[in-house]
PDB file of C-alpha atoms in Angstrom:
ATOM      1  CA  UNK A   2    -191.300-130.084  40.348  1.00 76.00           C
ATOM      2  CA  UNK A   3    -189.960-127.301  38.374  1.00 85.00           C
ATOM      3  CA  UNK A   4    -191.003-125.994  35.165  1.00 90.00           C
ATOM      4  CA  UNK A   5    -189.193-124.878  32.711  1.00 91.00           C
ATOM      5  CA  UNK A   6    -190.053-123.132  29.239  1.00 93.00           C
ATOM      6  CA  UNK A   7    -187.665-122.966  26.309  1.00 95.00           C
ATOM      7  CA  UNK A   8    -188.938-121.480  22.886  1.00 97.00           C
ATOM      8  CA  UNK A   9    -186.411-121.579  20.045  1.00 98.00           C
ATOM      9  CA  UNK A  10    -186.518-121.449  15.884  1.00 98.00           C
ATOM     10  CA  UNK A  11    -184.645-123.572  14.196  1.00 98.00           C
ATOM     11  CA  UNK A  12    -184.264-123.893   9.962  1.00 98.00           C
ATOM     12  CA  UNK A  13    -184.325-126.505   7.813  1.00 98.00           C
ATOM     13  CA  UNK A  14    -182.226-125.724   5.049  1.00 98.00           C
ATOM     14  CA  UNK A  15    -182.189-128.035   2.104  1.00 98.00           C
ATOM     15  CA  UNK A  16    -179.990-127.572  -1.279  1.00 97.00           C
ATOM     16  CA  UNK A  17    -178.838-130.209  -3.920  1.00 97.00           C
ATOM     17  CA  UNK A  18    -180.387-133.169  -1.522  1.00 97.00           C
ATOM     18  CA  UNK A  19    -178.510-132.310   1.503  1.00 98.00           C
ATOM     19  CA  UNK A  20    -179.432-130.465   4.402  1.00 98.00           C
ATOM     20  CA  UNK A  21    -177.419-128.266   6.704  1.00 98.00           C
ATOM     21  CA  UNK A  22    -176.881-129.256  10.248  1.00 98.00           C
ATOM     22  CA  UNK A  23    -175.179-127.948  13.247  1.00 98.00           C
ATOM     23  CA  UNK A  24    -173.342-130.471  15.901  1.00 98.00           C
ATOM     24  CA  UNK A  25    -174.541-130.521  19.012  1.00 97.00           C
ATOM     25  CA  UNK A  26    -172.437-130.629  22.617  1.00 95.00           C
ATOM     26  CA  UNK A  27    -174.338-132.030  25.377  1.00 90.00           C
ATOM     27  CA  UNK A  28    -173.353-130.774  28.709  1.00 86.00           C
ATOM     28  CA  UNK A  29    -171.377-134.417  29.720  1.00 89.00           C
ATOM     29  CA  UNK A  30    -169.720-133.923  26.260  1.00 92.00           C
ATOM     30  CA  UNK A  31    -172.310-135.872  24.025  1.00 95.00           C
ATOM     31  CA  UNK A  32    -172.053-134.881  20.597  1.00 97.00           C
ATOM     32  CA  UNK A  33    -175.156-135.351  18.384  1.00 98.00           C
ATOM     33  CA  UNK A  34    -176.455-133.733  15.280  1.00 98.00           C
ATOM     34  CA  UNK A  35    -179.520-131.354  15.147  1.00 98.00           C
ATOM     35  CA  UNK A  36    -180.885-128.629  13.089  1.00 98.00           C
ATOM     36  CA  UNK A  37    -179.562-125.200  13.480  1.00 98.00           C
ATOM     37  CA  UNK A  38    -180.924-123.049  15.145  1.00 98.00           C
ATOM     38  CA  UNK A  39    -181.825-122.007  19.439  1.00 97.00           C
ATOM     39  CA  UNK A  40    -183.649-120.542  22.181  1.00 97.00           C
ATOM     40  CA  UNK A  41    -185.193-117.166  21.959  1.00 97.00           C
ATOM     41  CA  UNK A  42    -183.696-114.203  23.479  1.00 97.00           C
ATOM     42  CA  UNK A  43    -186.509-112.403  25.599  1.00 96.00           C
ATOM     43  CA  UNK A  44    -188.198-109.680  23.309  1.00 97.00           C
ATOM     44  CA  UNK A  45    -186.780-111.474  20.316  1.00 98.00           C
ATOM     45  CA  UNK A  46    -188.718-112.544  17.317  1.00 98.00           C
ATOM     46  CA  UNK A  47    -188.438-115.881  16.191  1.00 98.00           C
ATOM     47  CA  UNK A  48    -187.807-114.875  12.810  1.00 98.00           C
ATOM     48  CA  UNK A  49    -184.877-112.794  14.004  1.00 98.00           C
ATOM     49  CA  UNK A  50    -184.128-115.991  16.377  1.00 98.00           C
ATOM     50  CA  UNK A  51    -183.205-118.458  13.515  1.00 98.00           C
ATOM     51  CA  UNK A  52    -181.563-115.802  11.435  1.00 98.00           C
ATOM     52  CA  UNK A  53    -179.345-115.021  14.090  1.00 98.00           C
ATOM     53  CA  UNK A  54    -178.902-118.719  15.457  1.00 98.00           C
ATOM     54  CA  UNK A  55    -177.902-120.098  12.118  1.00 98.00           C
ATOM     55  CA  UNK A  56    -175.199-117.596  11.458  1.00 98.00           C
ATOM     56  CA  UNK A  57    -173.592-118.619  15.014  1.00 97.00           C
ATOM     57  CA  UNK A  58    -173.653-121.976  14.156  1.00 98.00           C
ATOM     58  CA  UNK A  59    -173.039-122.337  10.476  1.00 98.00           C
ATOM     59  CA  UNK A  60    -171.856-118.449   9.279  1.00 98.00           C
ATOM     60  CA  UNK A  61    -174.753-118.999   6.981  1.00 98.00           C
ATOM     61  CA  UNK A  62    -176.749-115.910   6.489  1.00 98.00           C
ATOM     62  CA  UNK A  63    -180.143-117.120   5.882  1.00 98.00           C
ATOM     63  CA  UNK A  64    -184.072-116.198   4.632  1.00 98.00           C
ATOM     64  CA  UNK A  65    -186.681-117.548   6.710  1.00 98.00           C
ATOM     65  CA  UNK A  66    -189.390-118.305   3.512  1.00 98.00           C
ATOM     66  CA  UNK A  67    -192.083-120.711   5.021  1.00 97.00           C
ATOM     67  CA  UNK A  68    -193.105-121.249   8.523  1.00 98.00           C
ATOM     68  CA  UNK A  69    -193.411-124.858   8.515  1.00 98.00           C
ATOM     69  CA  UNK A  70    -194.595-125.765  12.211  1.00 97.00           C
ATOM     70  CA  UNK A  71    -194.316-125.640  15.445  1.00 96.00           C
ATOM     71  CA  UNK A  72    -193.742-128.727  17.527  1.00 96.00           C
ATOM     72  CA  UNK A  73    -193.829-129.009  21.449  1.00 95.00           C
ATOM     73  CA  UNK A  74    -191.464-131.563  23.851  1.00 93.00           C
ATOM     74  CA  UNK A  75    -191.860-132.317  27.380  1.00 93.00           C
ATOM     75  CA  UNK A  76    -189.168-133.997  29.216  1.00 90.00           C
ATOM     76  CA  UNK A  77    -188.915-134.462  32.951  1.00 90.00           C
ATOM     77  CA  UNK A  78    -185.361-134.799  34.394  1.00 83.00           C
ATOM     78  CA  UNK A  79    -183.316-134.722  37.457  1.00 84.00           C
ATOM     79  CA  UNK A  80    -181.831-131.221  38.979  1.00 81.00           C
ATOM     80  CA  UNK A  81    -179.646-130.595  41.841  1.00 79.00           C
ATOM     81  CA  UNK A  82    -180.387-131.534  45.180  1.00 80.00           C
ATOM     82  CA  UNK A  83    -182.876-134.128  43.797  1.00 79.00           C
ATOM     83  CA  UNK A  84    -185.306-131.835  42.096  1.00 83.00           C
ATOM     84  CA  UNK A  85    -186.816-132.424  38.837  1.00 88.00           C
ATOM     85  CA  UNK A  86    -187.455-130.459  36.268  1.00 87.00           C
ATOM     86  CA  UNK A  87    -190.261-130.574  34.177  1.00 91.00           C
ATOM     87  CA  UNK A  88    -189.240-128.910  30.510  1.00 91.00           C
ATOM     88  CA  UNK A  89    -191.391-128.242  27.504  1.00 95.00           C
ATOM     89  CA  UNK A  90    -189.568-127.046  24.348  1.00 94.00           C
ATOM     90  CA  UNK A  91    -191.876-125.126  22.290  1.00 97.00           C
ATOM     91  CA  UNK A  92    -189.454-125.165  18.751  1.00 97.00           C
ATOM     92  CA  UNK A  93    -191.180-122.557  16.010  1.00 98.00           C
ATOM     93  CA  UNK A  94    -188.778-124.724  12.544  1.00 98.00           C
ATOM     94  CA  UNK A  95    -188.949-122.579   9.529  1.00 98.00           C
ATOM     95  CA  UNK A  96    -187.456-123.533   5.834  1.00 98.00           C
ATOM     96  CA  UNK A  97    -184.736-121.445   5.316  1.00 98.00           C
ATOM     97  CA  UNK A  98    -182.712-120.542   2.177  1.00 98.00           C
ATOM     98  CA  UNK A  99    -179.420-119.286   2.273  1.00 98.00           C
ATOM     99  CA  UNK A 100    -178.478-115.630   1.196  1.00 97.00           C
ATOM    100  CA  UNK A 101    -174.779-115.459   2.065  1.00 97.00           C
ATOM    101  CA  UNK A 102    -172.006-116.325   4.038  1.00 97.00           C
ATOM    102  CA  UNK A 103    -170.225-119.380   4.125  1.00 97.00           C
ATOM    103  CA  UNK A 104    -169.536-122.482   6.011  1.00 98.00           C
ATOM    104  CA  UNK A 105    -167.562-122.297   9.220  1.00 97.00           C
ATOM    105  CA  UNK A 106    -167.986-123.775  13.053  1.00 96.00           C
ATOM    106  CA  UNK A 107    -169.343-122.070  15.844  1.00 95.00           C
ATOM    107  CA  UNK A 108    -166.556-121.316  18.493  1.00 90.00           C
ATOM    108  CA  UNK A 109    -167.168-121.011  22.218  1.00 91.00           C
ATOM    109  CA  UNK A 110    -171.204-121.907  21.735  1.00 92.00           C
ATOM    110  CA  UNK A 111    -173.646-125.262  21.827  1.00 93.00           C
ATOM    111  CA  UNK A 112    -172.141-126.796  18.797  1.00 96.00           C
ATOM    112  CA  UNK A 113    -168.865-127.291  17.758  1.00 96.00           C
ATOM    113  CA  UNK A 114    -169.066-128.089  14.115  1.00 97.00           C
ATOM    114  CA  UNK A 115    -171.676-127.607  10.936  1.00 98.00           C
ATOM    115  CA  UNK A 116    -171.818-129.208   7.687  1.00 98.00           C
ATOM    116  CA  UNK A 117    -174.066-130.518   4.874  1.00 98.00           C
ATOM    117  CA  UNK A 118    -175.042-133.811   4.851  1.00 98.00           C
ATOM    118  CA  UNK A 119    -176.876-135.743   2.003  1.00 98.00           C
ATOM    119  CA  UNK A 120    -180.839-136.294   2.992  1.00 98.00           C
ATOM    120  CA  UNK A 121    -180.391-139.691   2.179  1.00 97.00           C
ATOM    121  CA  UNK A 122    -177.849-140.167   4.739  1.00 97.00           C
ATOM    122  CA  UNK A 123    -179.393-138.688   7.711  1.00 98.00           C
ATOM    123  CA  UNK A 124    -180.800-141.548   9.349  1.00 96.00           C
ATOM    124  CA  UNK A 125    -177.595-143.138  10.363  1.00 97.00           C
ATOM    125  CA  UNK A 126    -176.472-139.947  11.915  1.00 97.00           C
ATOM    126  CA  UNK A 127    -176.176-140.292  15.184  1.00 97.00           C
ATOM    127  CA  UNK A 128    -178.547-137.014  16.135  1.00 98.00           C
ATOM    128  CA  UNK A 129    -181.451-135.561  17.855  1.00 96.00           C
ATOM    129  CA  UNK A 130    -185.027-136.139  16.741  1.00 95.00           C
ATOM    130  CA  UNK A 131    -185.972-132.399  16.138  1.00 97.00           C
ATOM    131  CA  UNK A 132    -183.787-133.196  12.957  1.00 98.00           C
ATOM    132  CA  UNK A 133    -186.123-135.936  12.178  1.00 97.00           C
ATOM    133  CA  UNK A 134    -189.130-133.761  13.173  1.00 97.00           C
ATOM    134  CA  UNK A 135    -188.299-130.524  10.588  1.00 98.00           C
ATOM    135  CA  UNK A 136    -187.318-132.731   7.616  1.00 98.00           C
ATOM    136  CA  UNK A 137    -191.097-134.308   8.105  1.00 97.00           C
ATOM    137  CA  UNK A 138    -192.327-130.915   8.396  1.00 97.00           C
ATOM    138  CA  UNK A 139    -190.410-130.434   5.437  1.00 98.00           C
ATOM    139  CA  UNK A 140    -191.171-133.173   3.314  1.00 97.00           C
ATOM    140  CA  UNK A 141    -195.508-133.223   4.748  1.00 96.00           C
ATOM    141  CA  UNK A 142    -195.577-129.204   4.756  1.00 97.00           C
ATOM    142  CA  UNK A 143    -198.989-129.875   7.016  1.00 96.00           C
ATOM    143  CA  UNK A 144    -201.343-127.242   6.444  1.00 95.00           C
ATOM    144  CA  UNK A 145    -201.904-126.469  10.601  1.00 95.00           C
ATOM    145  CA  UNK A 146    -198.054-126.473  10.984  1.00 95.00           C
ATOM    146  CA  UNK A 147    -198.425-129.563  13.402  1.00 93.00           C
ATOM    147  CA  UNK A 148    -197.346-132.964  12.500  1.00 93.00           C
ATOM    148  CA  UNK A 149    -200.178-136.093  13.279  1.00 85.00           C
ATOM    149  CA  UNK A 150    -199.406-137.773  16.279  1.00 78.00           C
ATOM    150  CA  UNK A 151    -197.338-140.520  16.415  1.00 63.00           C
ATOM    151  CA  UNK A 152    -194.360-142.336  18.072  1.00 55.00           C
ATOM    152  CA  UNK A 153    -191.139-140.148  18.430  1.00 53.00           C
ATOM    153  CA  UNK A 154    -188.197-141.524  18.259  1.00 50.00           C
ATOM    154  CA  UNK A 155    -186.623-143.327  21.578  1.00 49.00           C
ATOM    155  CA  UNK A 156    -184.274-140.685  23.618  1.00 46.00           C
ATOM    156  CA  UNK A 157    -181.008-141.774  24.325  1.00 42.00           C
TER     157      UNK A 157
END
């Protein structure tokens, strides 16, 4: 089996009880809703990873102001030649507040569109659970930065 590491920072921004997310394009065209955010570049700082991800994604220039966790995934799936891959997403989510900018969708990246949506709508979003995952860290603001274990959400 082979493994695979991806760290990325991602931001939860939150203003007049909506929060900022980023529409996600899955490689057969899926099209879900997550925070924004992405991987790492090597030598990068997380810090410098969500500032920069957010503006390609929502032409938001934003503060990272609290560190609110990290949370880890691990996912096995199938590769070519009938491989599998076994991936752990380790996914450093900061509260971010926005500087500058304004709204506008990434072109030619992982998401296609970006937009505030109210908090109280989320749930019926169709989207990924990492959104579900930094408005907890949000909302809990744990003092270790890790959320108690529990049940995540069923994958799609």
């Amino acid at each position: 089996m082979h493994e695979e590491l991806r760290v990325a920072a991602y931001a939860v921004c939150v203003r007049d009880e909506q929060v900022l997310l980023a529409r996600w394009v899955a490689g057969d065209g899926t099209r879900r809703w997550t925070l924004p955010g992405g991987g790492m570049d090597h030598g990068e700082d997380p810090y410098d990873t969500v500032v920069r991800e957010v503006e390609e994604e929502t032409g938001f220039d934003v503060e990272p102001v609290t560190l609110l966790g990290v949370d880890s995934v691990r996912r096995s799936y199938p590769r070519r030649l009938g491989a599998r891959a076994d991936f752990h997403g380790l996914r450093v989510v900061y509260e971010a507040r926005i500087n500058g900018g304004s709204l506008r969708n990434e072109v030619g990246g992982s998401t296609d569109m970006a937009a505030w949506h109210p908090l109280s709508a989320v749930a019926e979003l169709d989207h990924v659970e990492l959104v579900d995952t930094g408005l907890r860290l949000w909302r809990e603001r744990p003092r270790t930065g890790h959320l108690a274990p529990g049940p995540r959400p069923a994958r799609p």
